[in-house]
Tab-separated table of C-alpha atoms in Angstrom:
chain	number	residue	atom	x	y	z
A	276	MET	CA	96.256	50.069	105.609
A	277	ALA	CA	92.886	50.249	103.579
A	278	ASP	CA	91.239	46.915	102.569
A	279	PRO	CA	90.170	47.067	98.839
A	280	THR	CA	87.413	44.515	99.458
A	281	ALA	CA	85.913	46.631	102.334
A	282	ALA	CA	82.683	48.448	102.037
A	283	PRO	CA	82.879	51.823	100.395
A	284	ARG	CA	83.547	54.908	102.306
A	285	GLN	CA	80.532	57.352	102.884
A	286	ALA	CA	79.891	60.254	100.738
A	287	VAL	CA	81.398	63.507	102.294
A	288	GLY	CA	79.710	65.863	99.965
A	289	ARG	CA	78.483	66.414	96.482
A	290	LEU	CA	79.835	68.409	93.413
A	291	ALA	CA	77.930	71.354	91.833
A	292	ASP	CA	76.139	69.084	89.447
A	293	GLY	CA	74.879	66.568	92.177
A	294	THR	CA	77.507	64.192	91.985
A	295	PRO	CA	78.400	62.503	95.379
A	296	ARG	CA	81.804	62.700	96.442
A	297	HIS	CA	83.541	60.389	98.711
A	298	GLY	CA	86.755	62.392	99.242
A	299	PRO	CA	87.913	65.945	99.550
A	300	VAL	CA	88.098	68.235	96.590
A	301	GLY	CA	91.611	69.055	95.686
A	302	GLU	CA	93.166	66.277	97.441
A	303	ILE	CA	94.312	62.513	96.784
A	304	VAL	CA	93.474	60.293	99.712
A	305	MET	CA	96.093	57.459	99.901
A	306	ASP	CA	96.723	54.570	102.101
A	307	GLY	CA	99.956	52.687	101.313
A	308	ASP	CA	99.640	51.464	97.790
A	309	LEU	CA	96.087	52.262	97.546
A	310	VAL	CA	93.971	55.110	96.158
A	311	LEU	CA	90.634	56.154	97.163
A	312	CYS	CA	88.175	56.759	94.358
A	313	HIS	CA	86.084	59.988	94.857
A	314	LEU	CA	83.179	58.633	92.875
A	315	CYS	CA	82.393	55.512	94.766
A	316	GLY	CA	84.559	55.436	97.915
A	317	ARG	CA	86.541	52.339	97.287
A	318	TRP	CA	90.280	51.649	97.368
A	319	PHE	CA	92.441	50.791	93.937
A	320	ARG	CA	95.840	50.333	93.093
A	321	SER	CA	94.935	52.417	89.986
A	322	VAL	CA	91.922	54.784	89.975
A	323	THR	CA	92.746	55.669	86.308
A	324	ALA	CA	92.188	52.209	85.151
A	325	HIS	CA	88.883	52.003	87.327
A	326	LEU	CA	87.431	55.124	85.784
A	327	ARG	CA	86.185	53.261	82.953
A	328	ALA	CA	83.713	51.710	85.147
A	329	HIS	CA	82.245	54.941	85.731
A	330	GLY	CA	82.375	56.057	82.332
A	331	TRP	CA	84.703	59.028	83.224
A	332	THR	CA	88.021	60.125	81.870
A	333	LYS	CA	91.016	61.055	83.879
A	334	ASP	CA	90.761	64.777	82.651
A	335	GLY	CA	87.183	64.936	83.574
A	336	TYR	CA	87.837	63.280	87.137
A	337	CYS	CA	90.760	65.837	87.698
A	338	ASP	CA	88.668	68.707	86.475
A	339	GLY	CA	85.587	67.709	88.682
A	340	PHE	CA	87.547	67.214	91.812
A	341	GLY	CA	89.891	69.935	91.721
A	342	LEU	CA	92.912	68.064	90.812
A	343	GLU	CA	95.876	69.048	88.724
A	344	ARG	CA	95.824	67.215	85.318
A	345	GLY	CA	99.213	65.744	85.859
A	346	GLN	CA	98.281	64.364	89.192
A	347	SER	CA	98.765	60.648	89.536
A	348	LEU	CA	95.829	58.564	90.403
A	349	GLU	CA	97.990	55.371	91.165
A	350	GLY	CA	99.751	54.048	94.314
A	351	SER	CA	103.578	54.451	94.588
A	352	ALA	CA	104.237	50.754	93.991
A	353	THR	CA	101.975	50.613	90.854
A	354	ARG	CA	103.881	53.726	89.480
A	355	LYS	CA	107.166	52.023	90.120
A	356	ARG	CA	106.182	48.837	88.302
A	357	ARG	CA	104.852	50.948	85.532
A	358	SER	CA	108.077	52.888	85.332
A	359	ALA	CA	109.991	49.627	85.280
A	360	ALA	CA	108.093	48.457	82.299
A	361	PHE	CA	108.392	51.468	80.467
A	362	SER	CA	112.092	51.470	80.875
A	363	ALA	CA	112.292	48.047	79.370
A	364	ARG	CA	110.314	49.296	76.399
A	365	LEU	CA	112.535	52.079	76.132
A	366	VAL	CA	115.342	49.864	75.433
A	367	PHE	CA	113.787	47.040	73.202
A	368	GLU	CA	111.135	49.072	71.137
A	369	PRO	CA	112.375	51.383	68.628
A	370	ALA	CA	108.997	53.409	68.349
A	371	VAL	CA	109.236	54.261	72.017
A	372	ARG	CA	112.750	55.177	71.672
A	373	ALA	CA	111.883	57.532	68.851
A	374	GLY	CA	108.941	58.843	70.536
A	375	SER	CA	110.915	59.524	73.685
A	376	ALA	CA	113.678	61.364	71.707
A	377	ALA	CA	111.274	63.690	70.028
A	378	GLY	CA	109.704	64.525	73.349
A	379	ARG	CA	113.031	65.341	74.958
A	380	ALA	CA	114.071	67.414	71.854
A	381	ARG	CA	110.682	69.612	72.218
A	382	ALA	CA	111.173	69.878	76.016
A	383	ARG	CA	114.880	71.324	75.344
A	384	ALA	CA	113.489	73.726	72.800
A	385	GLY	CA	110.684	74.898	75.242
A	386	ALA	CA	107.812	73.727	73.040
A	387	LEU	CA	106.493	71.414	75.575
A	388	ALA	CA	106.206	74.396	78.207
A	389	LYS	CA	104.604	76.686	75.356
A	390	ASP	CA	102.014	73.997	74.645
A	391	ALA	CA	101.244	73.490	78.308
A	392	ALA	CA	100.759	77.298	78.977
A	393	ALA	CA	98.472	77.557	75.710
A	394	ALA	CA	96.345	74.517	77.010
A	395	ALA	CA	96.061	76.170	80.487
A	396	ARG	CA	95.318	79.538	79.253
A	397	GLY	CA	91.786	80.558	80.335
A	398	ARG	CA	91.174	77.408	82.390
A	399	PRO	CA	90.728	78.321	86.023
A	400	LEU	CA	93.371	76.927	88.427
A	401	PRO	CA	92.250	73.725	90.323
A	402	GLU	CA	91.670	73.746	94.092
A	403	GLN	CA	94.774	71.421	94.338
A	404	ARG	CA	97.043	74.125	92.832
A	405	ARG	CA	95.352	76.948	94.749
A	406	ARG	CA	96.040	74.769	98.115
A	407	LYS	CA	99.677	74.515	97.141
A	408	ALA	CA	100.102	78.246	96.439
A	409	ARG	CA	98.441	78.974	99.675
A	410	GLU	CA	100.785	76.711	101.713
A	411	ALA	CA	103.900	78.010	99.817
A	412	LEU	CA	102.795	81.522	100.626
A	413	ALA	CA	102.002	80.630	104.198
A	414	ALA	CA	105.788	79.778	104.655
A	415	ILE	CA	107.263	82.922	103.210
A	416	PRO	CA	107.091	85.881	105.695
A	417	LEU	CA	105.075	88.747	104.558
A	418	ALA	CA	108.121	91.064	105.103
A	419	SER	CA	110.101	88.932	102.410
A	420	ILE	CA	107.032	89.094	99.905
A	421	ALA	CA	106.860	92.937	100.479
A	422	ASP	CA	110.474	93.396	99.933
A	423	ALA	CA	110.450	91.367	96.740
A	424	ASN	CA	107.433	93.187	95.508
A	425	ARG	CA	109.187	96.522	95.965
A	426	ALA	CA	112.335	95.104	94.434
A	427	ARG	CA	110.363	94.013	91.296
A	428	ALA	CA	108.424	97.356	91.070
A	429	ALA	CA	111.714	99.447	91.300
A	430	GLU	CA	113.232	97.194	88.623
A	431	ARG	CA	110.505	97.584	86.264
A	432	ILE	CA	110.525	101.522	86.743
A	433	ALA	CA	114.347	101.600	86.174
A	434	ARG	CA	113.872	99.509	82.903
A	435	LEU	CA	110.977	101.900	81.657
A	436	ALA	CA	113.226	104.900	82.374
A	437	ALA	CA	116.144	103.473	80.775
A	438	ALA	CA	114.111	102.498	77.515
A	439	ALA	CA	112.669	105.823	77.490
A	440	ALA	CA	115.812	107.565	77.783
A	441	THR	CA	117.465	105.461	74.958
A	442	GLU	CA	114.526	106.116	72.800
A	443	ALA	CA	114.811	109.786	73.162
A	444	GLY	CA	118.600	109.461	72.327
A	445	TYR	CA	120.093	110.141	75.903
A	446	PRO	CA	122.355	107.871	77.934
A	447	ALA	CA	120.035	107.931	81.125
A	448	ILE	CA	116.897	109.414	82.332
A	449	GLY	CA	118.722	112.119	84.376
A	450	ASP	CA	120.291	113.467	81.160
A	451	LEU	CA	116.860	113.475	79.393
A	452	VAL	CA	115.253	115.428	82.173
A	453	ARG	CA	118.115	118.038	82.615
A	454	ALA	CA	117.995	118.823	78.907
A	455	ARG	CA	114.023	119.152	78.862
A	456	VAL	CA	113.807	121.327	82.081
A	457	SER	CA	116.849	123.663	81.027
A	458	ALA	CA	114.608	124.347	77.799
A	459	GLY	CA	111.856	125.258	79.853
A	460	GLY	CA	109.855	122.027	79.818
A	461	SER	CA	108.168	120.487	82.770
A	462	LEU	CA	108.113	116.935	84.372
A	463	ALA	CA	104.556	116.488	83.442
A	464	GLY	CA	105.135	117.506	79.907
A	465	LEU	CA	107.929	115.131	79.648
A	466	SER	CA	106.161	112.276	81.056
A	467	ARG	CA	103.398	112.734	78.572
A	468	GLU	CA	105.988	113.025	75.859
A	469	LEU	CA	107.396	109.728	76.829
A	470	GLY	CA	103.830	108.065	76.902
A	471	LEU	CA	103.671	107.647	80.550
A	472	HIS	CA	101.159	109.323	83.334
A	473	LYS	CA	101.634	112.910	83.788
A	474	ASP	CA	102.872	112.378	87.214
A	475	TRP	CA	105.034	109.406	86.477
A	476	LEU	CA	108.392	111.427	86.580
A	477	SER	CA	107.440	113.626	89.675
A	478	ARG	CA	106.647	110.207	91.735
A	479	HIS	CA	109.985	108.036	90.293
A	480	LEU	CA	112.522	110.658	89.518
A	481	PRO	CA	113.719	111.242	93.170
A	482	ASP	CA	114.574	107.472	93.421
A	483	LEU	CA	115.885	107.099	89.724
A	484	ASP	CA	118.146	110.109	89.881
A	485	PRO	CA	118.026	112.315	92.940
A	486	ALA	CA	120.382	114.939	91.390
A	487	ALA	CA	118.229	115.490	88.358
A	488	ALA	CA	114.979	115.504	90.573
A	489	ALA	CA	116.586	118.401	92.614
A	490	VAL	CA	117.363	120.262	89.349
A	491	ALA	CA	113.891	119.750	88.087
A	492	ALA	CA	112.447	121.052	91.425
A	493	VAL	CA	114.722	124.350	91.255
A	494	VAL	CA	113.554	125.041	87.837
A	495	ASP	CA	109.968	124.275	88.848
A	496	ARG	CA	110.090	126.748	91.412
A	497	SER	CA	111.867	129.470	89.467
A	498	ALA	CA	108.943	129.084	86.932
A	499	ASP	CA	106.462	130.468	89.537
A	500	ALA	CA	104.928	126.961	89.890
A	501	ASP	CA	102.415	128.555	92.480
A	502	GLY	CA	100.834	130.889	90.343
A	503	ARG	CA	97.875	128.735	89.468
A	504	TRP	CA	97.277	128.473	93.071
A	505	GLN	CA	96.624	132.302	93.466
A	506	PRO	CA	92.860	132.659	92.542
A	507	THR	CA	91.857	129.848	94.995
A	508	LEU	CA	94.140	131.298	97.784
A	509	ALA	CA	92.665	134.785	97.367
A	510	ARG	CA	89.191	133.355	97.803
A	511	LEU	CA	90.265	131.567	101.018
A	512	GLY	CA	92.030	134.591	102.185
A	513	TYR	CA	95.611	133.622	102.002
A	514	ALA	CA	98.453	135.557	100.450
A	515	ASP	CA	100.897	132.625	99.614
A	516	VAL	CA	101.032	128.823	99.118
A	517	ALA	CA	103.436	128.283	101.975
A	518	GLY	CA	101.367	130.016	104.514
A	519	TYR	CA	98.153	128.190	103.441
A	520	LEU	CA	99.728	124.950	103.493
A	521	ARG	CA	101.545	125.474	106.867
A	522	ASP	CA	98.007	126.435	108.401
A	523	ARG	CA	96.134	123.506	106.854
A	524	LEU	CA	98.941	120.960	108.374
A	525	ALA	CA	98.694	122.616	111.631
A	526	THR	CA	95.094	121.563	111.787
A	527	HIS	CA	95.842	118.279	110.740
A	528	GLN	CA	94.314	118.153	107.384
A	529	THR	CA	95.377	115.352	104.883
A	530	VAL	CA	96.859	115.937	101.376
A	531	ASN	CA	93.551	114.774	99.937
A	532	GLN	CA	91.625	117.110	102.108
A	533	ILE	CA	93.793	119.836	101.047
A	534	ALA	CA	93.293	118.736	97.328
A	535	ALA	CA	89.672	118.710	97.559
A	536	GLU	CA	89.559	122.436	99.095
A	537	VAL	CA	91.823	123.817	96.378
A	538	GLY	CA	90.382	121.779	93.539
A	539	MET	CA	93.518	120.075	92.448
A	540	GLY	CA	94.922	116.812	92.388
A	541	TYR	CA	96.710	114.762	95.130
A	542	HIS	CA	100.332	114.956	93.336
A	543	ALA	CA	99.884	118.805	92.845
A	544	VAL	CA	99.508	119.351	96.426
A	545	HIS	CA	102.175	117.010	97.322
A	546	SER	CA	104.629	118.794	94.799
A	547	ALA	CA	103.696	122.108	96.502
A	548	LEU	CA	104.552	120.726	99.779
A	549	ARG	CA	107.988	119.508	98.707
A	550	ARG	CA	108.737	122.950	96.803
A	551	HIS	CA	108.110	124.512	100.511
A	552	GLY	CA	109.866	122.061	102.565
A	553	LEU	CA	106.815	120.817	104.193
A	554	ASP	CA	106.046	117.293	105.369
A	555	ALA	CA	102.480	115.866	105.444
A	556	ALA	CA	101.744	112.975	107.976
A	557	PRO	CA	99.855	110.033	106.482
A	558	HIS	CA	96.223	109.751	107.931
A	559	ALA	CA	96.801	113.262	109.743
A	560	ALA	CA	93.173	113.649	110.689
A	561	LYS	CA	92.567	110.051	111.927
A	562	ARG	CA	95.731	110.242	113.910
A	563	HIS	CA	95.010	113.502	115.452
A	564	ALA	CA	91.503	112.215	116.436
A	565	ALA	CA	92.884	109.078	117.951
A	566	ARG	CA	95.616	111.227	120.072
A	567	CYS	CA	92.594	113.358	121.296
A	568	ARG	CA	90.651	110.415	122.253
A	569	GLU	CA	93.612	108.864	124.096
A	570	GLU	CA	94.303	112.284	125.992
A	571	MET	CA	90.583	112.629	126.804
A	572	VAL	CA	90.406	109.323	128.297
A	573	ALA	CA	93.657	109.447	130.409
A	574	ALA	CA	92.404	112.936	131.686
A	575	ALA	CA	88.985	111.394	132.735
A	576	LEU	CA	90.843	108.422	134.534
A	577	GLY	CA	93.083	110.926	136.144
A	578	CYS	CA	96.283	109.585	134.615
A	579	ALA	CA	99.144	111.061	132.295
A	580	SER	CA	98.510	108.400	129.682
A	581	VAL	CA	96.096	105.520	129.029
A	582	GLY	CA	99.253	103.128	128.990
A	583	GLU	CA	100.029	104.322	132.436
A	584	TYR	CA	96.492	103.846	133.528
A	585	ILE	CA	96.492	100.261	132.160
A	586	GLU	CA	99.865	99.268	133.550
A	587	ARG	CA	98.513	100.285	137.190
A	588	ARG	CA	95.347	98.237	136.923
A	589	ARG	CA	97.095	95.100	135.274
A	590	SER	CA	99.717	95.244	138.086
A	591	SER	CA	96.938	95.145	140.682
A	592	GLY	CA	95.526	92.060	139.202
A	593	TRP	CA	92.397	93.664	137.162
A	594	THR	CA	90.960	91.735	134.381
A	595	TRP	CA	90.524	93.393	130.917
A	596	SER	CA	86.825	93.464	131.442
A	597	GLN	CA	87.083	95.139	134.704
A	598	ILE	CA	89.392	97.613	133.142
A	599	ALA	CA	86.829	98.173	130.214
A	600	ALA	CA	84.034	98.501	132.364
A	601	GLU	CA	85.623	101.183	134.571
A	602	SER	CA	87.195	103.354	131.690
A	603	GLY	CA	84.391	102.834	129.503
A	604	GLN	CA	86.481	101.739	126.546
A	605	PRO	CA	86.349	98.471	124.422
A	606	GLN	CA	88.941	95.848	125.539
A	607	SER	CA	90.314	95.682	121.981
A	608	TRP	CA	91.152	99.422	122.272
A	609	LEU	CA	92.695	99.124	125.576
A	610	ARG	CA	94.901	96.226	124.558
A	611	ARG	CA	96.234	98.466	121.584
A	612	HIS	CA	97.267	100.936	124.102
A	613	SER	CA	98.900	98.438	126.637
A	614	PRO	CA	102.559	99.208	127.118
A	615	ALA	CA	103.358	95.362	127.506
């Protein structure tokens, strides 16, 4: 256990203003019932009471050393003694009882939480809070975080759709879409009417109401949605949208590359692909280039695949360095293609 009469600990760094610090930023150092003072490196039962010797306040100390303002600067035994003393005052002192009752009433009404939020607004999070958040996130699997984010996003989209339908006088977003498209409207026009991005319904309607999305797609096709493609396709030498898209997908072009060539947006091209029953592979150009590279390397090594080549060499006791030297490929690339 630390000796309060021992020599001070050596400084381990300095704050931005040059003040020496004897403890880590964002962390309270305790040894039994003693707490280390970041300012002088000595041990105390209550650093809060000691701060007067440095001319510092508790709030200034917490802000300077990245601590939460509610962080106690006292040892556990000292806190217990203070709690016991306050419990006695709560019984025998009317003013303390009245103050405690008023505080509990404000807490039940949510006033304390609102005041705390207002006081913290605009103030950067201390290092101690950021460290706790990192530790908490590290304990949660990334897949769970992704699932929770997707669920939260889907819930928000459903709320927006329900509110838009109610405001327009319809029980659900699907009913609103059917009414508008049957009257000759488009999803883009309806999205703008609802105060949303023009592609909002095109993106989210298949998840919100697949039946309504199918109806909108049929109406969209019947309205000759490919008409605005014709001038560009004529310049490129194509007679129809479907043939042009199939040709571009066969040459492994991405949706963004097609959109740039025809001078349209990503979602316009994506809608055209859906209309004609075509599927675009994500990162098509990069994946095709990766497959070509793998096939070229495998052919040069006389194997059916890179994985087969690696399996042969590894079973013969070759190291990754030896395999990389023979194949002329980086170790990281070879490891990604290892079948094991």
